[in-house]
């Protein structure tokens, strides 16, 4: 693996996925590492989540993962064993020996409930052995409810459950010292003795058995169990969970952080139950969004500072020097095969590896089929399409770029879905028909461009889609060289299409540049063939 991302999110629950989606929508490369042990897995439904009331927890996570994938984010089923911080970010080690590198890390690993040792209790946890009246109370309203006294929350818990039922019993169990007056005043019965087991018939709780052998009939049992944060792997970073107290008693632990989730370790954020043990699912999701936005903002500031530094370094980019010389000589900029090979070989990577915005926008809802990525570069778009289920033919005239894309496909497990081809698109003729033909920022001189785009249009199968994206010729800003011979409008491409198209849309769309602040304009053609 050994991949590099803008952000690695540890934990794929509501907080982690929400933060990951916010980051992916901001064009960040995001990996979510999830061990598959959500705290609410035993529960039948999620409640108090506006618009998602009564959604099963697994379904909610599935929906979240699909949303993340639609924006180019990745999810890996694995366990994080340690996180180390270096000069260039974080190294995240996984249980299978692989590693991922990240500029920032968001931890959303949640809590582990430490249940009392009562026979049969753990097996019914989250079903009819419950901890939160807001999460489960409505579902057991008007039933016979028991409250197991294990700590300082007993009276508070019992009074809340009494709001939902007239038949509430408190079992003294191991914490017998509490104020009885409010309970008795509300008609809550108190049962002495230590609880030995819970009993069930036909997968339904029927009673609570004391050590004396007495069985008190109950249909639900509330337990205010302490909760321990899942954060042991953060110890090497100096992160130690702190106790959470209620009326002088420790009821759990949390990782300390500010309101955005930022910890004392620069670049490390936390969200959800790992830092707020009282957060329900909707609160955790909101915390994930807050942390994701804060992380993106932190990266934006870092990138802007780096851009200022580079801008103040004269002739710091070889390609900018070459373009400037070409413009001064009124010659074509250096976008021939040899120049691109030299450019790719001069650096370990040229592009971010993320899919282009317009591709994600247009292809997200298409039924996967066979796609052609014309001018694929290092393969960011082709890899994303393959991860969405497409078979892809990826073409570029740089052999170095092709080899990088092929290597990355093998690492991501999609090598069998992509055919890589080194060819010059100003001459190459597709031999197949494709359900999607996509070309982003293809730099071909005008003399060859019309014929090249005609060949791409002809390669679209009936019912297929043609997506052509370029830099708007009227869009000039620092960092984008003026190359009039290499630029085109979507209208120019549309004029070359024949009558075999059901719909042709040509427009200019704005988006954020890589620095996160500059707004650039793409010229976009989307056409559907009959």
Short mmCIF file of C-alpha atoms in Angstrom, two decimals:
data_model
loop_
_atom_site.label_atom_id
_atom_site.label_comp_id
_atom_site.label_asym_id
_atom_site.label_seq_id
_atom_site.Cartn_x
_atom_site.Cartn_y
_atom_site.Cartn_z
CA UNK A 1 0.00 0.00 0.00
CA UNK A 2 2.26 2.80 1.28
CA UNK A 3 -0.04 5.43 -0.26
CA UNK A 4 -0.12 9.15 0.47
CA UNK A 5 -3.37 11.00 1.14
CA UNK A 6 -4.35 14.46 2.21
CA UNK A 7 -6.26 12.92 5.12
CA UNK A 8 -6.53 9.46 6.65
CA UNK A 9 -9.69 9.00 8.74
CA UNK A 10 -9.51 6.28 11.38
CA UNK A 11 -13.01 4.95 12.05
CA UNK A 12 -15.84 4.66 9.55
CA UNK A 13 -18.87 5.48 11.68
CA UNK A 14 -21.09 8.55 11.44
CA UNK A 15 -18.35 10.94 12.56
CA UNK A 16 -15.61 9.49 10.37
CA UNK A 17 -17.70 9.20 7.21
CA UNK A 18 -19.21 12.65 7.66
CA UNK A 19 -15.76 14.20 8.01
CA UNK A 20 -14.48 12.21 5.05
CA UNK A 21 -17.35 13.31 2.80
CA UNK A 22 -16.79 16.96 3.74
CA UNK A 23 -13.11 16.60 2.84
CA UNK A 24 -13.73 14.70 -0.39
CA UNK A 25 -16.23 17.37 -1.48
CA UNK A 26 -13.40 19.85 -0.98
CA UNK A 27 -11.30 17.80 -3.43
CA UNK A 28 -9.12 16.24 -0.77
CA UNK A 29 -7.77 12.71 -1.21
CA UNK A 30 -9.26 10.75 1.69
CA UNK A 31 -8.82 7.22 3.00
CA UNK A 32 -11.15 5.88 5.71
CA UNK A 33 -9.74 2.92 7.64
CA UNK A 34 -12.50 1.06 9.45
CA UNK A 35 -12.18 -2.05 11.63
CA UNK A 36 -15.88 -2.88 11.27
CA UNK A 37 -16.77 -2.69 14.97
CA UNK A 38 -19.35 0.10 15.31
CA UNK A 39 -20.58 0.71 18.83
CA UNK A 40 -24.22 0.68 17.73
CA UNK A 41 -23.99 -2.53 15.69
CA UNK A 42 -26.36 -4.45 18.05
CA UNK A 43 -29.05 -1.75 17.76
CA UNK A 44 -31.88 -2.27 15.32
CA UNK A 45 -32.28 1.36 14.31
CA UNK A 46 -30.82 4.84 14.55
CA UNK A 47 -33.07 7.46 16.15
CA UNK A 48 -33.17 11.26 16.47
CA UNK A 49 -31.40 11.63 13.11
CA UNK A 50 -33.57 14.07 11.19
CA UNK A 51 -34.58 12.60 7.84
CA UNK A 52 -33.04 9.20 8.70
CA UNK A 53 -35.26 8.19 11.64
CA UNK A 54 -35.32 4.42 12.25
CA UNK A 55 -32.61 3.70 9.67
CA UNK A 56 -30.69 0.51 10.58
CA UNK A 57 -27.11 1.40 11.59
CA UNK A 58 -25.54 -0.78 8.88
CA UNK A 59 -27.74 0.83 6.22
CA UNK A 60 -26.74 4.32 7.36
CA UNK A 61 -23.06 3.42 7.09
CA UNK A 62 -23.61 1.85 3.66
CA UNK A 63 -25.28 5.05 2.46
CA UNK A 64 -22.40 7.09 3.86
CA UNK A 65 -19.80 4.94 2.15
CA UNK A 66 -21.62 5.26 -1.17
CA UNK A 67 -21.71 9.03 -0.82
CA UNK A 68 -17.98 9.09 -0.05
CA UNK A 69 -17.16 6.88 -3.05
CA UNK A 70 -19.15 9.23 -5.26
CA UNK A 71 -16.75 12.02 -4.37
CA UNK A 72 -13.63 9.90 -4.87
CA UNK A 73 -13.01 8.88 -1.25
CA UNK A 74 -11.80 5.39 -0.32
CA UNK A 75 -12.73 2.99 2.48
CA UNK A 76 -10.41 0.21 3.65
CA UNK A 77 -11.58 -2.57 5.98
CA UNK A 78 -8.59 -2.81 8.30
CA UNK A 79 -7.40 -1.94 11.80
CA UNK A 80 -4.95 0.84 12.63
CA UNK A 81 -2.25 -0.34 15.03
CA UNK A 82 -0.20 2.85 15.38
CA UNK A 83 0.25 6.39 14.10
CA UNK A 84 3.65 8.08 13.91
CA UNK A 85 4.29 11.74 13.16
CA UNK A 86 7.21 12.91 11.03
CA UNK A 87 8.35 16.06 9.26
CA UNK A 88 6.08 15.37 6.26
CA UNK A 89 2.94 14.29 8.07
CA UNK A 90 1.77 11.03 9.58
CA UNK A 91 2.50 7.37 8.94
CA UNK A 92 -0.49 5.16 9.69
CA UNK A 93 0.37 1.49 10.26
CA UNK A 94 -2.24 -1.20 9.72
CA UNK A 95 -2.67 -4.64 11.25
CA UNK A 96 -1.85 -6.38 7.95
CA UNK A 97 1.54 -4.65 7.74
CA UNK A 98 0.58 -2.02 5.20
CA UNK A 99 1.05 1.69 5.75
CA UNK A 100 -0.63 4.88 4.60
CA UNK A 101 0.82 8.38 4.73
CA UNK A 102 -1.27 11.47 5.42
CA UNK A 103 -0.85 15.20 5.76
CA UNK A 104 -3.59 15.18 8.40
CA UNK A 105 -5.38 12.51 10.46
CA UNK A 106 -8.95 12.45 11.79
CA UNK A 107 -9.63 9.86 14.51
CA UNK A 108 -13.27 8.82 14.95
CA UNK A 109 -12.93 5.42 16.59
CA UNK A 110 -15.68 5.87 19.17
CA UNK A 111 -16.09 4.06 22.48
CA UNK A 112 -16.25 0.62 24.02
CA UNK A 113 -19.01 0.10 26.59
CA UNK A 114 -17.74 -1.67 29.72
CA UNK A 115 -20.76 -3.76 30.63
CA UNK A 116 -21.32 -5.20 34.11
CA UNK A 117 -20.67 -8.91 34.53
CA UNK A 118 -24.26 -10.10 34.61
CA UNK A 119 -25.05 -13.37 32.89
CA UNK A 120 -26.90 -12.92 29.60
CA UNK A 121 -26.66 -9.13 29.67
CA UNK A 122 -24.04 -8.60 26.94
CA UNK A 123 -25.96 -10.80 24.48
CA UNK A 124 -29.00 -8.52 24.71
CA UNK A 125 -27.07 -5.23 24.66
CA UNK A 126 -28.61 -2.71 22.28
CA UNK A 127 -31.80 -4.75 21.88
CA UNK A 128 -33.71 -4.78 25.17
CA UNK A 129 -30.75 -4.09 27.45
CA UNK A 130 -30.37 -0.38 26.83
CA UNK A 131 -28.35 2.63 27.95
CA UNK A 132 -30.01 5.77 26.56
CA UNK A 133 -33.68 6.77 26.84
CA UNK A 134 -33.27 9.19 23.94
CA UNK A 135 -31.86 6.44 21.73
CA UNK A 136 -34.25 3.62 22.69
CA UNK A 137 -36.91 4.97 25.04
CA UNK A 138 -39.76 5.40 22.58
CA UNK A 139 -39.44 1.79 21.50
CA UNK A 140 -40.02 0.47 25.06
CA UNK A 141 -42.58 3.04 26.18
CA UNK A 142 -45.28 1.79 28.54
CA UNK A 143 -43.40 -1.47 29.13
CA UNK A 144 -41.97 -2.91 32.33
CA UNK A 145 -38.53 -1.29 32.58
CA UNK A 146 -35.71 -2.04 35.00
CA UNK A 147 -32.76 0.21 35.83
CA UNK A 148 -29.55 -1.47 36.97
CA UNK A 149 -27.77 0.69 39.54
CA UNK A 150 -24.03 0.63 38.80
CA UNK A 151 -22.96 4.20 39.47
CA UNK A 152 -23.86 7.83 40.09
CA UNK A 153 -26.28 8.09 37.16
CA UNK A 154 -28.87 5.82 38.75
CA UNK A 155 -31.40 8.39 39.95
CA UNK A 156 -31.10 10.55 36.85
CA UNK A 157 -31.49 7.55 34.57
CA UNK A 158 -34.47 6.14 36.48
CA UNK A 159 -36.33 9.46 36.38
CA UNK A 160 -35.84 9.73 32.61
CA UNK A 161 -37.12 6.19 32.04
CA UNK A 162 -40.08 6.95 34.33
CA UNK A 163 -41.10 9.62 31.83
CA UNK A 164 -41.66 6.82 29.31
CA UNK A 165 -43.39 4.23 31.50
CA UNK A 166 -45.38 4.01 34.72
CA UNK A 167 -43.73 0.67 35.54
CA UNK A 168 -40.06 1.33 36.44
CA UNK A 169 -37.99 -0.66 38.93
CA UNK A 170 -34.48 0.21 40.16
CA UNK A 171 -32.22 -2.71 41.11
CA UNK A 172 -29.70 -1.63 43.76
CA UNK A 173 -27.19 -4.18 42.46
CA UNK A 174 -23.62 -2.94 43.17
CA UNK A 175 -24.36 0.74 43.77
CA UNK A 176 -26.85 0.91 46.63
CA UNK A 177 -26.06 4.42 47.89
CA UNK A 178 -28.39 6.84 46.14
CA UNK A 179 -31.17 9.27 47.04
CA UNK A 180 -34.38 7.27 47.15
CA UNK A 181 -36.74 10.20 47.72
CA UNK A 182 -37.16 11.35 44.09
CA UNK A 183 -37.65 7.76 42.96
CA UNK A 184 -40.28 6.91 45.53
CA UNK A 185 -42.05 10.22 44.87
CA UNK A 186 -42.38 9.23 41.22
CA UNK A 187 -43.66 5.77 42.02
CA UNK A 188 -40.45 3.96 41.15
CA UNK A 189 -39.99 0.71 43.06
CA UNK A 190 -36.57 -0.18 44.51
CA UNK A 191 -35.40 -3.82 44.64
CA UNK A 192 -32.56 -4.81 46.97
CA UNK A 193 -29.93 -7.38 46.15
CA UNK A 194 -27.30 -8.06 43.50
CA UNK A 195 -28.49 -9.00 40.02
CA UNK A 196 -27.14 -12.36 38.81
CA UNK A 197 -28.63 -12.69 35.31
CA UNK A 198 -31.17 -11.52 32.80
CA UNK A 199 -33.62 -14.05 31.45
CA UNK A 200 -35.22 -14.27 28.03
CA UNK A 201 -37.73 -16.39 26.13
CA UNK A 202 -38.16 -16.38 22.35
CA UNK A 203 -35.50 -13.72 21.93
CA UNK A 204 -37.29 -11.33 24.29
CA UNK A 205 -36.19 -10.22 27.74
CA UNK A 206 -38.62 -11.54 30.32
CA UNK A 207 -37.03 -10.88 33.68
CA UNK A 208 -34.11 -10.02 35.95
CA UNK A 209 -32.87 -12.74 38.31
CA UNK A 210 -31.26 -11.80 41.63
CA UNK A 211 -28.57 -13.80 43.40
CA UNK A 212 -31.29 -14.83 45.85
CA UNK A 213 -33.06 -16.62 43.00
CA UNK A 214 -35.95 -14.14 42.87
CA UNK A 215 -36.97 -13.16 39.34
CA UNK A 216 -38.49 -9.75 38.73
CA UNK A 217 -40.46 -9.65 35.48
CA UNK A 218 -39.09 -6.95 33.13
CA UNK A 219 -39.32 -6.31 29.39
CA UNK A 220 -36.35 -3.93 29.18
CA UNK A 221 -33.33 -3.21 31.35
CA UNK A 222 -31.45 0.12 31.37
CA UNK A 223 -27.73 0.08 32.20
CA UNK A 224 -25.60 3.20 32.54
CA UNK A 225 -22.33 1.49 31.63
CA UNK A 226 -19.04 3.41 31.70
CA UNK A 227 -17.47 3.83 28.28
CA UNK A 228 -13.77 3.73 27.35
CA UNK A 229 -12.51 5.60 24.32
CA UNK A 230 -10.76 3.58 21.57
CA UNK A 231 -7.50 5.48 21.48
CA UNK A 232 -4.68 3.24 22.69
CA UNK A 233 -2.90 3.54 19.34
CA UNK A 234 -2.49 7.30 19.95
CA UNK A 235 -0.25 6.82 22.99
CA UNK A 236 3.03 7.13 20.99
CA UNK A 237 1.88 10.62 19.95
CA UNK A 238 1.49 11.63 23.59
CA UNK A 239 -2.31 11.47 23.48
CA UNK A 240 -3.75 10.14 26.73
CA UNK A 241 -7.53 9.92 27.25
CA UNK A 242 -8.81 11.99 30.16
CA UNK A 243 -11.58 10.93 32.58
CA UNK A 244 -15.13 12.16 32.19
CA UNK A 245 -16.78 12.80 35.56
CA UNK A 246 -20.37 13.14 36.75
CA UNK A 247 -21.03 14.21 40.35
CA UNK A 248 -17.48 13.30 41.25
CA UNK A 249 -17.60 9.83 39.68
CA UNK A 250 -15.71 8.78 36.53
CA UNK A 251 -18.23 7.56 33.96
CA UNK A 252 -15.90 7.24 30.98
CA UNK A 253 -12.95 8.67 29.07
CA UNK A 254 -12.39 11.03 26.15
CA UNK A 255 -9.57 12.36 24.00
CA UNK A 256 -9.25 16.06 24.82
CA UNK A 257 -9.77 18.45 21.91
CA UNK A 258 -11.09 21.92 21.10
CA UNK A 259 -14.52 22.68 19.62
CA UNK A 260 -13.39 21.72 16.10
CA UNK A 261 -11.79 18.46 17.24
CA UNK A 262 -8.22 19.73 17.06
CA UNK A 263 -5.94 17.93 19.54
CA UNK A 264 -2.67 19.02 21.11
CA UNK A 265 -0.80 17.20 18.32
CA UNK A 266 -0.55 19.46 15.23
CA UNK A 267 -2.38 17.89 12.31
CA UNK A 268 -4.41 15.44 14.44
CA UNK A 269 -8.18 15.84 14.92
CA UNK A 270 -10.81 13.76 16.69
CA UNK A 271 -14.59 13.62 16.28
CA UNK A 272 -17.61 11.80 17.68
CA UNK A 273 -17.73 9.57 20.74
CA UNK A 274 -13.95 9.33 20.95
CA UNK A 275 -14.01 12.88 22.35
CA UNK A 276 -17.70 13.31 23.32
CA UNK A 277 -19.11 10.21 24.99
CA UNK A 278 -22.63 11.66 25.14
CA UNK A 279 -22.88 12.33 21.40
CA UNK A 280 -25.67 10.50 19.60
CA UNK A 281 -25.29 9.56 15.93
CA UNK A 282 -26.51 12.87 14.53
CA UNK A 283 -24.24 14.80 16.89
CA UNK A 284 -21.28 12.65 15.91
CA UNK A 285 -22.02 13.23 12.23
CA UNK A 286 -22.12 17.00 12.85
CA UNK A 287 -18.83 16.79 14.75
CA UNK A 288 -17.29 14.93 11.83
CA UNK A 289 -18.38 17.69 9.46
CA UNK A 290 -16.96 20.32 11.80
CA UNK A 291 -13.62 18.51 12.02
CA UNK A 292 -13.50 17.88 8.28
CA UNK A 293 -14.07 21.56 7.54
CA UNK A 294 -11.42 22.55 10.07
CA UNK A 295 -8.90 20.15 8.54
CA UNK A 296 -9.58 21.43 5.05
CA UNK A 297 -9.18 25.00 6.29
CA UNK A 298 -5.87 24.08 7.89
CA UNK A 299 -4.65 22.55 4.62
CA UNK A 300 -5.81 25.61 2.68
CA UNK A 301 -3.74 27.86 4.94
CA UNK A 302 -0.70 25.61 4.55
CA UNK A 303 -1.04 25.50 0.77
CA UNK A 304 -1.47 29.26 0.51
CA UNK A 305 1.67 29.83 2.57
CA UNK A 306 3.58 27.42 0.33
CA UNK A 307 2.23 29.15 -2.78
CA UNK A 308 3.45 32.51 -1.48
CA UNK A 309 6.85 31.01 -0.77
CA UNK A 310 7.14 29.57 -4.26
CA UNK A 311 5.83 32.72 -5.88
CA UNK A 312 8.62 34.68 -4.20
CA UNK A 313 11.24 32.26 -5.57
CA UNK A 314 12.11 33.45 -9.09
CA UNK A 315 12.11 30.70 -11.74
CA UNK A 316 11.35 28.02 -9.22
CA UNK A 317 9.35 25.87 -11.66
CA UNK A 318 11.07 24.55 -14.76
CA UNK A 319 7.84 24.28 -16.72
CA UNK A 320 6.97 27.92 -16.04
CA UNK A 321 10.36 28.93 -17.40
CA UNK A 322 9.85 26.87 -20.54
CA UNK A 323 6.37 28.29 -21.13
CA UNK A 324 7.66 31.83 -20.61
CA UNK A 325 10.47 31.29 -23.13
CA UNK A 326 8.04 29.77 -25.63
CA UNK A 327 5.66 32.72 -25.29
CA UNK A 328 8.52 35.18 -25.77
CA UNK A 329 9.57 33.38 -28.95
CA UNK A 330 5.94 33.11 -30.19
CA UNK A 331 6.45 29.37 -30.35
CA UNK A 332 4.19 26.51 -29.23
CA UNK A 333 4.57 25.66 -25.54
CA UNK A 334 6.48 22.44 -24.76
CA UNK A 335 3.65 19.91 -24.77
CA UNK A 336 5.12 17.36 -27.15
CA UNK A 337 5.74 13.76 -26.10
CA UNK A 338 9.43 14.27 -25.24
CA UNK A 339 8.69 17.33 -23.07
CA UNK A 340 5.98 15.51 -21.16
CA UNK A 341 8.27 12.52 -20.60
CA UNK A 342 10.93 14.85 -19.22
CA UNK A 343 8.38 16.53 -17.00
CA UNK A 344 7.09 13.25 -15.56
CA UNK A 345 10.57 11.89 -14.97
CA UNK A 346 11.67 15.05 -13.17
CA UNK A 347 9.26 14.38 -10.27
CA UNK A 348 7.88 11.36 -8.43
CA UNK A 349 4.34 12.51 -9.19
CA UNK A 350 2.82 15.40 -11.15
CA UNK A 351 -0.86 15.16 -10.30
CA UNK A 352 -2.76 14.66 -7.06
CA UNK A 353 -4.24 11.28 -8.01
CA UNK A 354 -7.76 12.58 -7.35
CA UNK A 355 -10.44 12.38 -10.04
CA UNK A 356 -11.35 15.59 -11.83
CA UNK A 357 -14.40 17.42 -10.48
CA UNK A 358 -16.38 17.39 -13.70
CA UNK A 359 -15.88 13.65 -14.17
CA UNK A 360 -17.19 12.91 -10.67
CA UNK A 361 -20.15 15.23 -11.26
CA UNK A 362 -21.15 13.67 -14.59
CA UNK A 363 -20.21 10.00 -14.10
CA UNK A 364 -21.33 9.53 -10.49
CA UNK A 365 -24.86 8.46 -11.47
CA UNK A 366 -24.03 6.66 -14.72
CA UNK A 367 -24.37 2.89 -14.90
CA UNK A 368 -20.82 1.48 -15.07
CA UNK A 369 -19.78 0.06 -18.41
CA UNK A 370 -16.72 0.47 -20.64
CA UNK A 371 -15.00 3.88 -20.46
CA UNK A 372 -12.22 5.55 -22.43
CA UNK A 373 -10.01 8.00 -20.52
CA UNK A 374 -8.27 9.98 -23.28
CA UNK A 375 -5.18 11.73 -21.97
CA UNK A 376 -5.17 9.81 -18.68
CA UNK A 377 -1.87 11.13 -17.29
CA UNK A 378 -0.98 9.22 -14.13
CA UNK A 379 -4.46 7.73 -14.05
CA UNK A 380 -6.45 9.57 -11.39
CA UNK A 381 -9.68 9.50 -13.44
CA UNK A 382 -9.18 5.95 -14.73
CA UNK A 383 -8.54 4.62 -11.23
CA UNK A 384 -11.64 6.34 -9.85
CA UNK A 385 -13.81 4.96 -12.66
CA UNK A 386 -12.47 1.45 -12.05
CA UNK A 387 -13.27 1.77 -8.35
CA UNK A 388 -16.85 2.66 -9.30
CA UNK A 389 -17.15 -0.57 -11.30
CA UNK A 390 -16.18 0.61 -14.82
CA UNK A 391 -13.90 -1.23 -17.24
CA UNK A 392 -11.49 1.41 -18.48
CA UNK A 393 -9.15 1.91 -21.42
CA UNK A 394 -6.65 4.59 -20.35
CA UNK A 395 -4.60 6.29 -23.06
CA UNK A 396 -1.71 8.76 -22.78
CA UNK A 397 1.40 9.37 -24.88
CA UNK A 398 3.71 9.40 -21.83
CA UNK A 399 5.01 5.91 -21.09
CA UNK A 400 6.17 7.11 -17.66
CA UNK A 401 2.67 8.30 -16.74
CA UNK A 402 1.17 5.03 -18.00
CA UNK A 403 3.53 2.96 -15.85
CA UNK A 404 2.67 5.01 -12.77
CA UNK A 405 -1.02 4.50 -13.39
CA UNK A 406 -0.55 0.77 -13.90
CA UNK A 407 1.40 0.48 -10.63
CA UNK A 408 -1.24 2.41 -8.73
CA UNK A 409 -4.02 0.23 -10.18
CA UNK A 410 -2.21 -2.86 -8.88
CA UNK A 411 -1.93 -1.33 -5.41
CA UNK A 412 -5.63 -0.44 -5.36
CA UNK A 413 -6.69 -3.89 -6.57
CA UNK A 414 -8.26 -2.69 -9.85
CA UNK A 415 -5.50 -3.75 -12.28
CA UNK A 416 -7.86 -6.21 -13.99
CA UNK A 417 -10.33 -3.41 -14.77
CA UNK A 418 -7.98 -1.06 -16.63
CA UNK A 419 -6.21 -1.47 -19.97
CA UNK A 420 -3.30 0.98 -20.29
CA UNK A 421 -2.18 2.19 -23.71
CA UNK A 422 0.67 4.54 -24.63
CA UNK A 423 -0.48 6.38 -27.77
CA UNK A 424 -0.57 9.87 -29.27
CA UNK A 425 -4.20 11.04 -29.31
CA UNK A 426 -3.49 13.39 -32.19
CA UNK A 427 -3.10 10.24 -34.30
CA UNK A 428 -4.62 7.32 -32.40
CA UNK A 429 -7.89 5.78 -33.66
CA UNK A 430 -10.03 3.91 -31.08
CA UNK A 431 -10.88 0.35 -32.14
CA UNK A 432 -13.83 -0.08 -29.75
CA UNK A 433 -17.03 1.69 -28.77
CA UNK A 434 -17.38 3.02 -25.22
CA UNK A 435 -20.24 3.83 -22.88
CA UNK A 436 -18.28 6.83 -21.63
CA UNK A 437 -15.53 8.77 -23.39
CA UNK A 438 -13.88 11.37 -21.18
CA UNK A 439 -11.05 13.78 -21.90
CA UNK A 440 -9.79 16.38 -19.41
CA UNK A 441 -7.45 19.21 -20.36
CA UNK A 442 -6.14 17.50 -23.48
CA UNK A 443 -3.34 19.68 -24.87
CA UNK A 444 -3.40 19.19 -28.63
CA UNK A 445 -2.63 22.04 -31.08
CA UNK A 446 -5.66 23.35 -32.96
CA UNK A 447 -4.52 21.85 -36.26
CA UNK A 448 -4.94 18.32 -34.88
CA UNK A 449 -7.58 18.94 -32.22
CA UNK A 450 -10.72 18.86 -34.38
CA UNK A 451 -9.85 15.51 -35.90
CA UNK A 452 -8.87 14.06 -32.51
CA UNK A 453 -12.16 15.07 -30.88
CA UNK A 454 -14.08 13.72 -33.89
CA UNK A 455 -12.43 10.33 -33.35
CA UNK A 456 -13.33 10.43 -29.66
CA UNK A 457 -16.96 11.32 -30.46
CA UNK A 458 -17.15 8.48 -32.96
CA UNK A 459 -15.94 6.08 -30.26
CA UNK A 460 -19.04 6.72 -28.10
CA UNK A 461 -21.49 3.79 -28.23
CA UNK A 462 -25.23 4.35 -28.76
CA UNK A 463 -26.67 5.60 -25.48
CA UNK A 464 -23.20 6.58 -24.29
CA UNK A 465 -21.77 9.84 -22.98
CA UNK A 466 -19.04 12.15 -24.25
CA UNK A 467 -17.40 14.41 -21.66
CA UNK A 468 -14.78 16.92 -22.83
CA UNK A 469 -13.32 19.39 -20.33
CA UNK A 470 -10.76 22.10 -20.98
CA UNK A 471 -9.44 25.35 -19.55
CA UNK A 472 -11.64 28.30 -20.46
CA UNK A 473 -9.56 30.37 -22.95
CA UNK A 474 -10.80 33.57 -21.29
CA UNK A 475 -9.63 32.43 -17.85
CA UNK A 476 -6.24 33.97 -17.00
CA UNK A 477 -4.71 33.89 -13.55
CA UNK A 478 -1.36 33.41 -11.90
CA UNK A 479 -0.06 29.89 -12.41
CA UNK A 480 -2.05 29.17 -15.62
CA UNK A 481 0.11 29.98 -18.66
CA UNK A 482 -1.49 31.68 -21.65
CA UNK A 483 -1.60 29.03 -24.37
CA UNK A 484 -4.19 30.15 -26.94
CA UNK A 485 -3.30 27.41 -29.40
CA UNK A 486 -3.89 24.73 -26.79
CA UNK A 487 -7.21 26.01 -25.43
CA UNK A 488 -10.73 25.64 -26.77
CA UNK A 489 -14.34 26.26 -25.79
CA UNK A 490 -17.01 23.61 -25.35
CA UNK A 491 -19.00 25.30 -28.10
CA UNK A 492 -16.14 24.69 -30.52
CA UNK A 493 -16.26 20.98 -29.76
CA UNK A 494 -20.07 20.91 -29.97
CA UNK A 495 -19.99 22.40 -33.46
CA UNK A 496 -18.08 19.34 -34.71
CA UNK A 497 -20.79 16.87 -33.57
CA UNK A 498 -23.25 15.44 -36.10
CA UNK A 499 -26.98 14.71 -35.71
CA UNK A 500 -26.49 11.41 -33.88
CA UNK A 501 -26.67 13.03 -30.42
CA UNK A 502 -29.79 13.27 -28.24
CA UNK A 503 -28.47 16.12 -26.13
CA UNK A 504 -25.47 18.41 -26.24
CA UNK A 505 -24.69 20.79 -23.37
CA UNK A 506 -21.79 23.26 -23.59
CA UNK A 507 -21.07 25.52 -20.64
CA UNK A 508 -18.47 27.13 -18.42
CA UNK A 509 -18.25 25.97 -14.79
CA UNK A 510 -16.32 27.47 -11.92
CA UNK A 511 -14.39 25.41 -9.39
CA UNK A 512 -11.69 25.86 -6.76
CA UNK A 513 -8.11 25.43 -7.93
CA UNK A 514 -5.62 23.19 -6.13
CA UNK A 515 -4.71 25.98 -3.71
CA UNK A 516 -8.28 25.90 -2.40
CA UNK A 517 -8.78 29.63 -2.87
CA UNK A 518 -8.31 30.54 -6.54
CA UNK A 519 -11.47 30.14 -8.62
CA UNK A 520 -10.86 28.77 -12.12
CA UNK A 521 -13.23 28.19 -15.02
CA UNK A 522 -13.61 24.94 -16.94
CA UNK A 523 -15.26 24.73 -20.33
CA UNK A 524 -17.42 21.57 -20.27
CA UNK A 525 -19.13 19.60 -23.05
CA UNK A 526 -21.55 16.82 -22.06
CA UNK A 527 -23.23 14.99 -24.94
CA UNK A 528 -25.46 11.88 -24.95
CA UNK A 529 -25.58 9.74 -28.11
CA UNK A 530 -28.80 8.23 -29.41
#
